[in-house]
Short mmCIF file of C-alpha atoms in Angstrom, two decimals:
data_model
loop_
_atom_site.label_atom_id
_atom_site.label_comp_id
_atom_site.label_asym_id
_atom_site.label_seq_id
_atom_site.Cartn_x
_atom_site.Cartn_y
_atom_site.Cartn_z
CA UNK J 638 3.82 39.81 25.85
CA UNK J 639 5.56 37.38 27.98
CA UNK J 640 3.77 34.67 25.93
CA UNK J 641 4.70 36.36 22.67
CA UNK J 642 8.26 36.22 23.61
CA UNK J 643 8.18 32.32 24.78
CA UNK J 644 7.23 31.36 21.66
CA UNK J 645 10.30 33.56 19.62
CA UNK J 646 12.86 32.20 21.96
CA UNK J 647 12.37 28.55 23.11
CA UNK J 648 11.77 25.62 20.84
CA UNK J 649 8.40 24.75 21.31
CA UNK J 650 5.14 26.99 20.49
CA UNK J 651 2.29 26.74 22.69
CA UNK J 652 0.27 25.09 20.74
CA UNK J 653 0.24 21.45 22.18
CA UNK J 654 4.11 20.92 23.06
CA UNK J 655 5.64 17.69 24.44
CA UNK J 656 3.95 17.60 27.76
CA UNK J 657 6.64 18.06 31.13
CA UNK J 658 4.19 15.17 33.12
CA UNK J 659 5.29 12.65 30.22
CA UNK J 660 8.56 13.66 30.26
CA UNK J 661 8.77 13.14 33.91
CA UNK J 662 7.61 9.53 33.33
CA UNK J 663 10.96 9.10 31.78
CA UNK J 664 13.75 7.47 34.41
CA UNK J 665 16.01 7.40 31.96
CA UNK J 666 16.77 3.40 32.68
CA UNK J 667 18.01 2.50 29.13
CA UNK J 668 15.85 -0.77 28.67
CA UNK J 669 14.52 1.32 25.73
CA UNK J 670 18.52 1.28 24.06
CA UNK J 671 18.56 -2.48 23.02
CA UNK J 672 14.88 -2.04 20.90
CA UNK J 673 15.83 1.13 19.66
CA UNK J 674 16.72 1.27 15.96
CA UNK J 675 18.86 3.96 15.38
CA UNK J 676 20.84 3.89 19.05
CA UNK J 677 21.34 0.12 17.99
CA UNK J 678 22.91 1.44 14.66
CA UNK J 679 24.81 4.52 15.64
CA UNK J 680 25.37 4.14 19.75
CA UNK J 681 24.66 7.86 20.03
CA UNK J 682 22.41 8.91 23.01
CA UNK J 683 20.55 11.54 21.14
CA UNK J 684 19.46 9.30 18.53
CA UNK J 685 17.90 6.96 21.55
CA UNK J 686 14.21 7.40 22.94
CA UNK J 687 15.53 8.94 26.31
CA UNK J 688 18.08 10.57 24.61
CA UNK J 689 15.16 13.20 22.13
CA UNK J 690 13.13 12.76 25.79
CA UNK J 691 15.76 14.87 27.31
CA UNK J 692 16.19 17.22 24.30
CA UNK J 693 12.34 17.44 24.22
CA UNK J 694 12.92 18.66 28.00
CA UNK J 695 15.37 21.44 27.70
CA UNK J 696 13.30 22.37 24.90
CA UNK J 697 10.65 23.10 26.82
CA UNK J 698 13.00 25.00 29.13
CA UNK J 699 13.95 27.23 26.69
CA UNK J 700 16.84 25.91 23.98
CA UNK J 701 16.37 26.98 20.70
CA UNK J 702 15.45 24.35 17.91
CA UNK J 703 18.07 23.98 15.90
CA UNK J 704 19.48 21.90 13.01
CA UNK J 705 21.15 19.47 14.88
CA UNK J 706 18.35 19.00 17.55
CA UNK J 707 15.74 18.54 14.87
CA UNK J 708 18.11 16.43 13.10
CA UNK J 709 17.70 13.59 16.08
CA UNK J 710 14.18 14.07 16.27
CA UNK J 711 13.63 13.59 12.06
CA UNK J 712 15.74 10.24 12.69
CA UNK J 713 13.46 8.85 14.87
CA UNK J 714 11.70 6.20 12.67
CA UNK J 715 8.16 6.17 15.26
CA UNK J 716 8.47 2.10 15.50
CA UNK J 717 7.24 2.72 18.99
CA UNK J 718 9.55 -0.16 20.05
CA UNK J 719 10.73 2.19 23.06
CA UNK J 720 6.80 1.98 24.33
CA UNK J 721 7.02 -1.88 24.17
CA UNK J 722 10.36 -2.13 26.07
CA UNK J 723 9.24 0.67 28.53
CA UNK J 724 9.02 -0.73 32.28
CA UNK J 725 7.76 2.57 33.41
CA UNK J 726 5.21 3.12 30.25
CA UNK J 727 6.55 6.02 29.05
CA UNK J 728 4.04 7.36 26.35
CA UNK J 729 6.70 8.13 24.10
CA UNK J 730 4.35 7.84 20.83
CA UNK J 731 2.47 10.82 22.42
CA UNK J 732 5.43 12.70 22.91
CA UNK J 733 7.28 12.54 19.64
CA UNK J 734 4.16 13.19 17.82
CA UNK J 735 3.61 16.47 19.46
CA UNK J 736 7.01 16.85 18.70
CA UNK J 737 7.20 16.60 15.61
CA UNK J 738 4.29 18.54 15.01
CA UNK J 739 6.11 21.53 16.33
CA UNK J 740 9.37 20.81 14.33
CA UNK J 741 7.26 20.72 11.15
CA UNK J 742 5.88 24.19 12.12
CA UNK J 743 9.04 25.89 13.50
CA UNK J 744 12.48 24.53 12.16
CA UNK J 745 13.03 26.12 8.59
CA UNK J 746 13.93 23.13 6.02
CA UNK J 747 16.15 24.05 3.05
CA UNK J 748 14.56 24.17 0.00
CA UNK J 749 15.35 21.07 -1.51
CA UNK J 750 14.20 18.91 1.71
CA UNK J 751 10.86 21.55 1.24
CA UNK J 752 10.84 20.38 -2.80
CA UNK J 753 11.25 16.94 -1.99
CA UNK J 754 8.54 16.19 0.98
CA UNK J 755 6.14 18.56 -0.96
CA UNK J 756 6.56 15.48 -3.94
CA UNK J 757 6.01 12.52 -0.93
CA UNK J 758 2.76 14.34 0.49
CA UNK J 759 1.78 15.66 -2.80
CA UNK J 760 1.84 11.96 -3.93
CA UNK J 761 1.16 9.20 -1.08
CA UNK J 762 -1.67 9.92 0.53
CA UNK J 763 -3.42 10.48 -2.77
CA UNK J 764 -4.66 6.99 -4.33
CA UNK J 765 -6.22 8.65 -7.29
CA UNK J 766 -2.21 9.84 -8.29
CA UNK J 767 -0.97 6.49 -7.56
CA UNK J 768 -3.21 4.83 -9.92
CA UNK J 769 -2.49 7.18 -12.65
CA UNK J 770 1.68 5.95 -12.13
CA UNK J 771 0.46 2.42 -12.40
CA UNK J 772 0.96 1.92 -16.01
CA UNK J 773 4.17 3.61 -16.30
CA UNK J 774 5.53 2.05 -13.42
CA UNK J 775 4.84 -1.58 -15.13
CA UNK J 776 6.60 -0.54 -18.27
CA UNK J 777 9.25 0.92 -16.62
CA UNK J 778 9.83 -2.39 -14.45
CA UNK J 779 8.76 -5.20 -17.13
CA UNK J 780 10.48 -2.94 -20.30
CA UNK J 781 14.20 -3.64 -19.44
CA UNK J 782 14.35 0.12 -18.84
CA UNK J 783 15.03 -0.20 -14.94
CA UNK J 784 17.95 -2.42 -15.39
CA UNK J 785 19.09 -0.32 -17.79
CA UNK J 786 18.39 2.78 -15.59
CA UNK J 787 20.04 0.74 -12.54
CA UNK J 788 23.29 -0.39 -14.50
CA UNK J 789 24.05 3.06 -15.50
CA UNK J 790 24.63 4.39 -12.37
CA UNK J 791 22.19 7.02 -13.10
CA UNK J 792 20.58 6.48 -9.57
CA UNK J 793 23.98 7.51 -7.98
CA UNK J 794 23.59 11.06 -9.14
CA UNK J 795 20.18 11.66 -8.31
CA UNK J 796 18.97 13.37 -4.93
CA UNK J 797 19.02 9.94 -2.40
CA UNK J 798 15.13 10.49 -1.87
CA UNK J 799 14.42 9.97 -5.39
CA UNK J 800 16.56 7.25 -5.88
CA UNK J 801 14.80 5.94 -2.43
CA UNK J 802 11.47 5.89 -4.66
CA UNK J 803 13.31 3.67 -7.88
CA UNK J 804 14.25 1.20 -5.17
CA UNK J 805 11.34 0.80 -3.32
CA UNK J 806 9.33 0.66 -6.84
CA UNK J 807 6.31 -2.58 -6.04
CA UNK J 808 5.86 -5.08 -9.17
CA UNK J 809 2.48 -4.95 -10.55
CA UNK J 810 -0.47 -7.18 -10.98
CA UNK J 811 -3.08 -6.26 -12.39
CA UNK J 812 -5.80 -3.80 -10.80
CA UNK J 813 -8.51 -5.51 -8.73
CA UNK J 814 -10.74 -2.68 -7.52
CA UNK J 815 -12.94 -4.50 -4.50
CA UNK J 816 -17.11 -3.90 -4.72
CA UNK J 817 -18.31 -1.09 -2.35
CA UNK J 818 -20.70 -4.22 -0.64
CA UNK J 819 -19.65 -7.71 -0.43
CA UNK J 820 -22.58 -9.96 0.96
CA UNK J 821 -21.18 -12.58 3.58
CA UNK J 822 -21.22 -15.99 3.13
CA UNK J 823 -23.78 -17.86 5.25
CA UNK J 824 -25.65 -15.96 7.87
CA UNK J 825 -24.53 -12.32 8.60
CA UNK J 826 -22.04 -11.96 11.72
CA UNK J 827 -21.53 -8.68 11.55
CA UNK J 828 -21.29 -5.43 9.38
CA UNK J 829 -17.78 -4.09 8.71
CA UNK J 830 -16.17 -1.27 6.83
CA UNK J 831 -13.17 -1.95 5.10
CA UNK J 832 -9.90 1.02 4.62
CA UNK J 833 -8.79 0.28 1.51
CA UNK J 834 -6.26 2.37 1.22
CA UNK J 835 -3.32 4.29 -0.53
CA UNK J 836 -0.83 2.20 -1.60
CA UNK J 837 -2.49 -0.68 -1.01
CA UNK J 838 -4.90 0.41 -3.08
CA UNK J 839 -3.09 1.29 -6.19
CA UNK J 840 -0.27 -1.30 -5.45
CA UNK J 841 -1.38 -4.06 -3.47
CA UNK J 842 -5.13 -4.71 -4.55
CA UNK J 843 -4.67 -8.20 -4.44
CA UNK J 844 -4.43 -7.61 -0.45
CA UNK J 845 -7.47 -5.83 -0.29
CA UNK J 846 -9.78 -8.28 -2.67
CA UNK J 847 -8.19 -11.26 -0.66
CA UNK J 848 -8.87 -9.33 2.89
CA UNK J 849 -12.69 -8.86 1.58
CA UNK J 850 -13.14 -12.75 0.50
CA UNK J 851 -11.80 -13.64 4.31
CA UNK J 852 -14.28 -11.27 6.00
CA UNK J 853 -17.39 -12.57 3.36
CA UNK J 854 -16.28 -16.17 4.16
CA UNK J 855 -16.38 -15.40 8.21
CA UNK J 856 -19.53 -14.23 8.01
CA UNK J 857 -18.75 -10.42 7.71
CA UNK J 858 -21.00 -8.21 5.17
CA UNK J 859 -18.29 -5.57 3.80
CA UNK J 860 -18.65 -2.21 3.05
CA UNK J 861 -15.81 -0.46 1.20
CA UNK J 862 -16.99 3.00 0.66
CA UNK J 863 -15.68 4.66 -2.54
CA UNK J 864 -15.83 7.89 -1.23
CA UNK J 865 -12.91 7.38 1.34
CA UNK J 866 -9.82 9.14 1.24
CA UNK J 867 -6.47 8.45 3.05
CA UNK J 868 -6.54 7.60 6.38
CA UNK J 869 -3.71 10.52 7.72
CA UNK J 870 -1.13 8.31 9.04
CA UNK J 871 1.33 9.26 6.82
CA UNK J 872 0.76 13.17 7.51
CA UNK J 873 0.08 12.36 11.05
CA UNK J 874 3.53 10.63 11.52
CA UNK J 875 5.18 13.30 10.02
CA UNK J 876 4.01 15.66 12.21
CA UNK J 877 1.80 17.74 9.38
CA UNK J 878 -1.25 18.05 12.06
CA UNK J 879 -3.90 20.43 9.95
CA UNK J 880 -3.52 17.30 7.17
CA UNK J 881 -3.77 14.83 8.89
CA UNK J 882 -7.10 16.01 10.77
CA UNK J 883 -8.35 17.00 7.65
CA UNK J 884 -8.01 13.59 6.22
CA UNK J 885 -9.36 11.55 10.06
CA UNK J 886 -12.62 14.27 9.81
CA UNK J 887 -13.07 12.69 5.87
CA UNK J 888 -12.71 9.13 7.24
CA UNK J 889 -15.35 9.71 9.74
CA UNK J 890 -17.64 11.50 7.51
CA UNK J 891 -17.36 8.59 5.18
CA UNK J 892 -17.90 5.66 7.73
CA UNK J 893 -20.30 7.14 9.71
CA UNK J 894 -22.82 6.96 6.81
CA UNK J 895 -21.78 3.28 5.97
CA UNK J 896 -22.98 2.23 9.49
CA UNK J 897 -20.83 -0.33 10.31
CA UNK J 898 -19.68 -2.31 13.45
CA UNK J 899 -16.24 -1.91 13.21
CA UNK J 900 -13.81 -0.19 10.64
CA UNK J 901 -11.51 -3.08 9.44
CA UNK J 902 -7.85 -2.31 8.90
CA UNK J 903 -5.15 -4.48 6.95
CA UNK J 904 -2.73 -2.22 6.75
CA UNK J 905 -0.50 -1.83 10.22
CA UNK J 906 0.21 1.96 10.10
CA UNK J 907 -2.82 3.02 9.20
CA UNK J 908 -4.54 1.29 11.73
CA UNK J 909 -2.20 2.63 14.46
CA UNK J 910 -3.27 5.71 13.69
CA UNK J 911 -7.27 5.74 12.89
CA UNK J 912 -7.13 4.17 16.46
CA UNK J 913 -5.30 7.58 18.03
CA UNK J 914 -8.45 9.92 15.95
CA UNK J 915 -9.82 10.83 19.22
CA UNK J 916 -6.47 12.39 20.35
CA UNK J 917 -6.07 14.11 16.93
CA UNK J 918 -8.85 15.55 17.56
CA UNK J 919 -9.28 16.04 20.90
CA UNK J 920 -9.72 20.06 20.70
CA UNK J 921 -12.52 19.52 17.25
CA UNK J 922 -15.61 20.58 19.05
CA UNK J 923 -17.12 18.99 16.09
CA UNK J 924 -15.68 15.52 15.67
CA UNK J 925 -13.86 15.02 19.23
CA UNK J 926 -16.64 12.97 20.62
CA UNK J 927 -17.00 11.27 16.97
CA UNK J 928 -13.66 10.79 16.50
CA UNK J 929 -13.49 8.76 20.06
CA UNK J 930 -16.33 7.02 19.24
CA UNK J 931 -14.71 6.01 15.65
CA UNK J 932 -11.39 4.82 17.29
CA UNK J 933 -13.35 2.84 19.35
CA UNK J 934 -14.48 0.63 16.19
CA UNK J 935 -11.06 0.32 14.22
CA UNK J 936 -9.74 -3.37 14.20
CA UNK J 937 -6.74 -5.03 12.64
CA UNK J 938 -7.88 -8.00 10.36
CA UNK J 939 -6.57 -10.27 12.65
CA UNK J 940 -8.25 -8.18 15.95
CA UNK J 941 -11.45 -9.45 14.51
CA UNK J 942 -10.38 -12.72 13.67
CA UNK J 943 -9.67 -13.91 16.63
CA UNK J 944 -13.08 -11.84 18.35
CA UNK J 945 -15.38 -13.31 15.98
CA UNK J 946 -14.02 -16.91 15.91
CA UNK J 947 -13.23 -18.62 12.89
CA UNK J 948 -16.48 -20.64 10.98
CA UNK J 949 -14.98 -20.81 7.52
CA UNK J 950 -13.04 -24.37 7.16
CA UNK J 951 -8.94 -24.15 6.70
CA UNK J 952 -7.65 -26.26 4.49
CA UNK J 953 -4.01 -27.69 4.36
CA UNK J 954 -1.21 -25.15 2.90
CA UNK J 955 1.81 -27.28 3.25
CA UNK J 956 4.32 -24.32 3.70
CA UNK J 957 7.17 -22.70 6.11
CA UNK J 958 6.05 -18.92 7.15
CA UNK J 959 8.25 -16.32 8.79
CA UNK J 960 5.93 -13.92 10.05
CA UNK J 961 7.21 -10.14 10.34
CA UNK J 962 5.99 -8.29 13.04
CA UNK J 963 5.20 -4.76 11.54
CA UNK J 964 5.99 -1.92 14.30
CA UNK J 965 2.61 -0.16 13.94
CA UNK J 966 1.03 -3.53 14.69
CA UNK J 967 3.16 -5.09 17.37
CA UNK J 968 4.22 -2.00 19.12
CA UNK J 969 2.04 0.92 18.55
CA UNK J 970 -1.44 -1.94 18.64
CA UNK J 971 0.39 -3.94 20.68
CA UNK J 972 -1.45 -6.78 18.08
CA UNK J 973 1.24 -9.82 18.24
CA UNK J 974 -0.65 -13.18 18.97
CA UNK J 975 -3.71 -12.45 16.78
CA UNK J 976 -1.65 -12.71 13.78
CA UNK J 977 0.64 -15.42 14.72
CA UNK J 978 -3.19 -17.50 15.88
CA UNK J 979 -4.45 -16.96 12.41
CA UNK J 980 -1.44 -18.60 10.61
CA UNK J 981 -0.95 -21.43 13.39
CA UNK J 982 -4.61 -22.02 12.20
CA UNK J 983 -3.68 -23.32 8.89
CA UNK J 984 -3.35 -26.90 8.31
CA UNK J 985 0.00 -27.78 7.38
CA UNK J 986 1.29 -24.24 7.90
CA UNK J 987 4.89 -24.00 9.89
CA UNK J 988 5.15 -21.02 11.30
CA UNK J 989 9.02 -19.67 11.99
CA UNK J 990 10.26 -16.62 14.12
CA UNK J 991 12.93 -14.19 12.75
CA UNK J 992 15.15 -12.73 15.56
CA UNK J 993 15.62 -9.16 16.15
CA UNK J 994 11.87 -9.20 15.58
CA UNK J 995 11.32 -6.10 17.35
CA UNK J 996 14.02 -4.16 15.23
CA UNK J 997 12.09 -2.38 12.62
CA UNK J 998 12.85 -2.93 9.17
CA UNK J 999 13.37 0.67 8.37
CA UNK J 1000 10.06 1.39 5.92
CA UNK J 1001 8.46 2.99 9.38
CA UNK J 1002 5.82 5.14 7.01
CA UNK J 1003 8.02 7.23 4.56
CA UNK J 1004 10.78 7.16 6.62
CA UNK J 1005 12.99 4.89 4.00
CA UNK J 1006 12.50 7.72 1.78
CA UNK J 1007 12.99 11.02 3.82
CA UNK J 1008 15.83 9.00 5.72
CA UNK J 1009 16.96 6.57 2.96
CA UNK J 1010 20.70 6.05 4.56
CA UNK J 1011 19.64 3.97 8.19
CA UNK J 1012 16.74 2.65 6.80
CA UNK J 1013 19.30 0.60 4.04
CA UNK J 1014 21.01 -0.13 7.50
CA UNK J 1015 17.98 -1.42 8.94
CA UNK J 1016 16.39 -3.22 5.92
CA UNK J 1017 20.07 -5.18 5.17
CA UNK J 1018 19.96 -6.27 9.04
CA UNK J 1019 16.50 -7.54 8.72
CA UNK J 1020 16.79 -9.16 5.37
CA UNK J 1021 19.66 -11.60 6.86
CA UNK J 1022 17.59 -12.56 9.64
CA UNK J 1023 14.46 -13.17 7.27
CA UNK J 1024 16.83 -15.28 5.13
CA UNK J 1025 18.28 -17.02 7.78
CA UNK J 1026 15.11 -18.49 9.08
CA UNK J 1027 14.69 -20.90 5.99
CA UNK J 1028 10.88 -19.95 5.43
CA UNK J 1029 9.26 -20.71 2.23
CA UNK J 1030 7.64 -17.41 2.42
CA UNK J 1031 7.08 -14.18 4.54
CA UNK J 1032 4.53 -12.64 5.79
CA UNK J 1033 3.43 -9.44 7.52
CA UNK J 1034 0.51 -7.22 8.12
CA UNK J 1035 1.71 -3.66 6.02
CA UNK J 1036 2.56 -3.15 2.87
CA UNK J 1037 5.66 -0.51 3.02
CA UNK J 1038 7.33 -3.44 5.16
CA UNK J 1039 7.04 -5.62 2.46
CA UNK J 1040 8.13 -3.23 -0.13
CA UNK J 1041 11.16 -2.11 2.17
CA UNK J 1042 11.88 -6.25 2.81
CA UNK J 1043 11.57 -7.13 -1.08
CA UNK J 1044 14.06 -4.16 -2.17
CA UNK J 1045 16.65 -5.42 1.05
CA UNK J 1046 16.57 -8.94 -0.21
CA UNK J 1047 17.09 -7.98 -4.01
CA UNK J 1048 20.16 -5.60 -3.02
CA UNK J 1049 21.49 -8.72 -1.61
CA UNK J 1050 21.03 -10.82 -4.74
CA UNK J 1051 18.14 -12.86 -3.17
CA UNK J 1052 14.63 -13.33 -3.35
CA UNK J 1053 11.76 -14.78 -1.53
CA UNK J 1054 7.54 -14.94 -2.33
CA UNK J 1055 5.60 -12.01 0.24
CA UNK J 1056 2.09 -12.45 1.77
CA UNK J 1057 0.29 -10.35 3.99
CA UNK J 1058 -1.50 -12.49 6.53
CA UNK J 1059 -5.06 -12.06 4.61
CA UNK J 1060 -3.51 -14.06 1.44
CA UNK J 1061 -2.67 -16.90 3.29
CA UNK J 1062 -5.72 -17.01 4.78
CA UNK J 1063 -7.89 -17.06 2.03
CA UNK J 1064 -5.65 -19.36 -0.16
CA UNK J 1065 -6.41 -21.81 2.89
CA UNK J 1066 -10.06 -21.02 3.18
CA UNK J 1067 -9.91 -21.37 -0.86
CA UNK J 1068 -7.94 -24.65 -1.10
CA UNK J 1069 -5.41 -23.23 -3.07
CA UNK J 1070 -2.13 -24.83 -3.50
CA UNK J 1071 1.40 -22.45 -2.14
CA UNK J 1072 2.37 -21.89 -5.72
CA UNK J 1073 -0.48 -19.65 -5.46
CA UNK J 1074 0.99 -17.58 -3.11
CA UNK J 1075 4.40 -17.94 -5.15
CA UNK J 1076 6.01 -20.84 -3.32
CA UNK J 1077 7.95 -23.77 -5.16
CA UNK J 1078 6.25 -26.66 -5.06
CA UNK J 1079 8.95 -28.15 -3.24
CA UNK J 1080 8.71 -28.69 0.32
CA UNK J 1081 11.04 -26.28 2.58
CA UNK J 1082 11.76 -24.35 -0.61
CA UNK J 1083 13.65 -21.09 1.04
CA UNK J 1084 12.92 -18.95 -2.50
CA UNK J 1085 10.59 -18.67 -5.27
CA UNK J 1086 9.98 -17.24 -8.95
CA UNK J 1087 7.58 -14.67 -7.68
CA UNK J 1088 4.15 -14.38 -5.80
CA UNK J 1089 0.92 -14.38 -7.98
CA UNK J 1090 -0.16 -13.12 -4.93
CA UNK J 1091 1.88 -10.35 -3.83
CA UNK J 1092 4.86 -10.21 -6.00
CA UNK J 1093 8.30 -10.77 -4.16
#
């Protein structure tokens, strides 16, 4: 009974809580404030990593969850940035996750926020629906019909989730499904497995064809098993646990029969969290063991990069870069110099810092469309500093950064050619020239007509 009547009347269940010896970690020394998006927006102490800690600890003491408590918590974008900046290594990425696990189970949502992440998780982590909005979404973009749509004011009037989608909408290439084995190049380094993907595979396939052709050419056989699903991340940042596990068990299933060395990742949040499987699973009696043993294997692009050594020969790609440091990749994989050592590799390649790089850009999963208001905020503050660094072109390692990046820069009348770091790569290894990857064939050239690699 006493148990019974813990759950009805404090905020947390008892099913896996924020736990007190992580909390305790917390001194509450504020080097977390500067790194922290929305306290750097807003000021407000609730909306800053110790600031949920503490409401995560009276929680646990017994305060009801309401509204306005889960309201701080839901505007926490996960960037992780607070781990990073943590002198005392505060595991906050373990304790809003279990957080928000139990605000997904226990705080009632009105029906239209219940209608409207029902569409996002109905939609996202399904790449078979995202294909099928391919065509349609071309038309829509290369018909005149989105101006049109956009000048009307139309978008005004809608729910600001839904209008979140129309801004965020990718441009589309064509579809370039990669083969389920790619033979490497030269003698056989290793046997990977490749994610392909959600959105990346539906949206960004160029990514995924050019991430296979840089494995092949490093000596890399690649396996990209149809059968695989979605990864979780999105469900497990959101706190929707059964999914998410549902979705890691799939992954496994599916990667365990490829037999592979490692699990190859080009996609920041998705890697962040196929590394965490064996604490998603940790109570599977099943899969815990597996699940360890499969996080064990995951590896950014660039991870296995720079462990295998490059053999394939760079050629010159007479360009400026501004690399973006994706949060899921810097701070959650704390992966920074892997990246930035694969560019610097590139003949000819100049390779520019943006400032406020830890700041997160405000894509942070679905975040920018749950949370559309401070993720404009965030987006508008990092398109200026992307802009003012002068690069012919940006890169980063996830596509919802560059989706979130390419919609800042257009609100602000600009534009500018996207890569993720596999393009550049493989245009070097390829010889290609940077109007491939949409740069004018200018020198120093701070803006281009669009990226036949990865649209801008």
């Amino acid at each position: 009974m006493a148990a019974e009547r813990r759950e009805r009347q404090e905020a947390f269940d008892l099913h896996h809580p924020p736990e007190q010896e992580l909390i305790d970690d917390c001194v509450h020394c504020g080097f977390c404030l500067p790194t922290c998006p929305t306290y750097v927006l807003w000021g407000e102490e609730m909306d800053s990593p110790r600031g949920r800690i503490y409401l995560m600890e009276i929680g646990l003491q017994g305060e009801p969850l309401n509204r306005e408590m889960a309201t701080h918590f839901d505007r926490c974008l996960g960037c992780m940035a607070c781990v990073t900046s943590c002198p005392s290594g505060v595991q906050y990425n373990k304790l809003i996750e279990a957080t928000r696990q139990q605000v997904e189970r226990r705080h009632p949502r009105s029906r239209g926020e219940r209608a409207f992440r029902a569409l996002v998780f109905g939609l996202f982590p399904h790449p078979g629906r995202l294909r099928l909005l391919r065509a349609p979404l071309r038309l829509y973009r290369r018909s005149g019909l989105q101006r049109l749509v956009r000048g009307s004011g139309l978008l005004r009037r809608l729910p600001q989730g839904v209008a979140a989608m129309e801004r965020l909408l990718p441009d589309l290439g064509p579809a370039a499904p990669v083969p389920e084995v790619t033979p490497a190049s030269g003698t056989t380094r290793r046997r990977v497995g490749m994610l392909t993907g959600c959105i990346q595979r539906a949206f960004f396939p160029q990514v995924n064809a050019a991430t296979v052709r840089v494995l092949a050419a490093e000596g890399c056989e690649v396996a990209a098993p149809r059968q695989q699903r979605c990864c979780g991340a999105l469900s497990m940042h959101a706190g929707r646990e059964a999914e998410a596990q549902a979705f890691a068990r799939s992954m496994i299933d599916v990667f365990e029969r490829a037999e592979v060395d490692d699990v190859v990742v080009n996609i920041a949040g998705c890697g962040s969290s196929m590394k965490e499987y064996g604490h998603l699973l940790r109570d599977d009696p099943v899969y815990a063991e597996r699940a360890a043993a499969f996080a064990a294997k995951v590896r950014d692009l660039s991870e296995l990069l720079a462990e295998l050594g490059p053999v394939a020969e760079r050629r010159p790609l007479g360009l400026s870069v501004a690399y973006h440091d994706a949060c899921h990749l810097a701070h959650a994989q704390g992966v920074r110099a892997q990246p930035r050592q694969s560019l610097a590799a590139v003949p000819g390649l100049e390779l520019r810092e943006i400032d406020e790089a830890e700041i997160c850009c405000g894509s942070a999963g679905v975040y920018n469309l749950l949370e559309p208001e401070p993720a404009i905020q965030l987006g508008e503050r990092k398109a200026a500093n992307v802009l003012a660094t002068g690069a012919d072109l940006l890169v980063t390692s996830n596509p919802g950064c560059m989706l979130q990046i390419r919609a800042s820069l257009e609100a602000r009348g600009a534009r500018m050619p996207m890569a993720h770091v596999a393009e550049v790569i493989d245009a070097s290894i390829r010889g290609l020239e940077p109007s491939a990857l949409g740069v004018a064939e200018r020198p120093g050239a701070t803006a281009g007509s669009g990226s036949a690699a990865t649209p801008a």
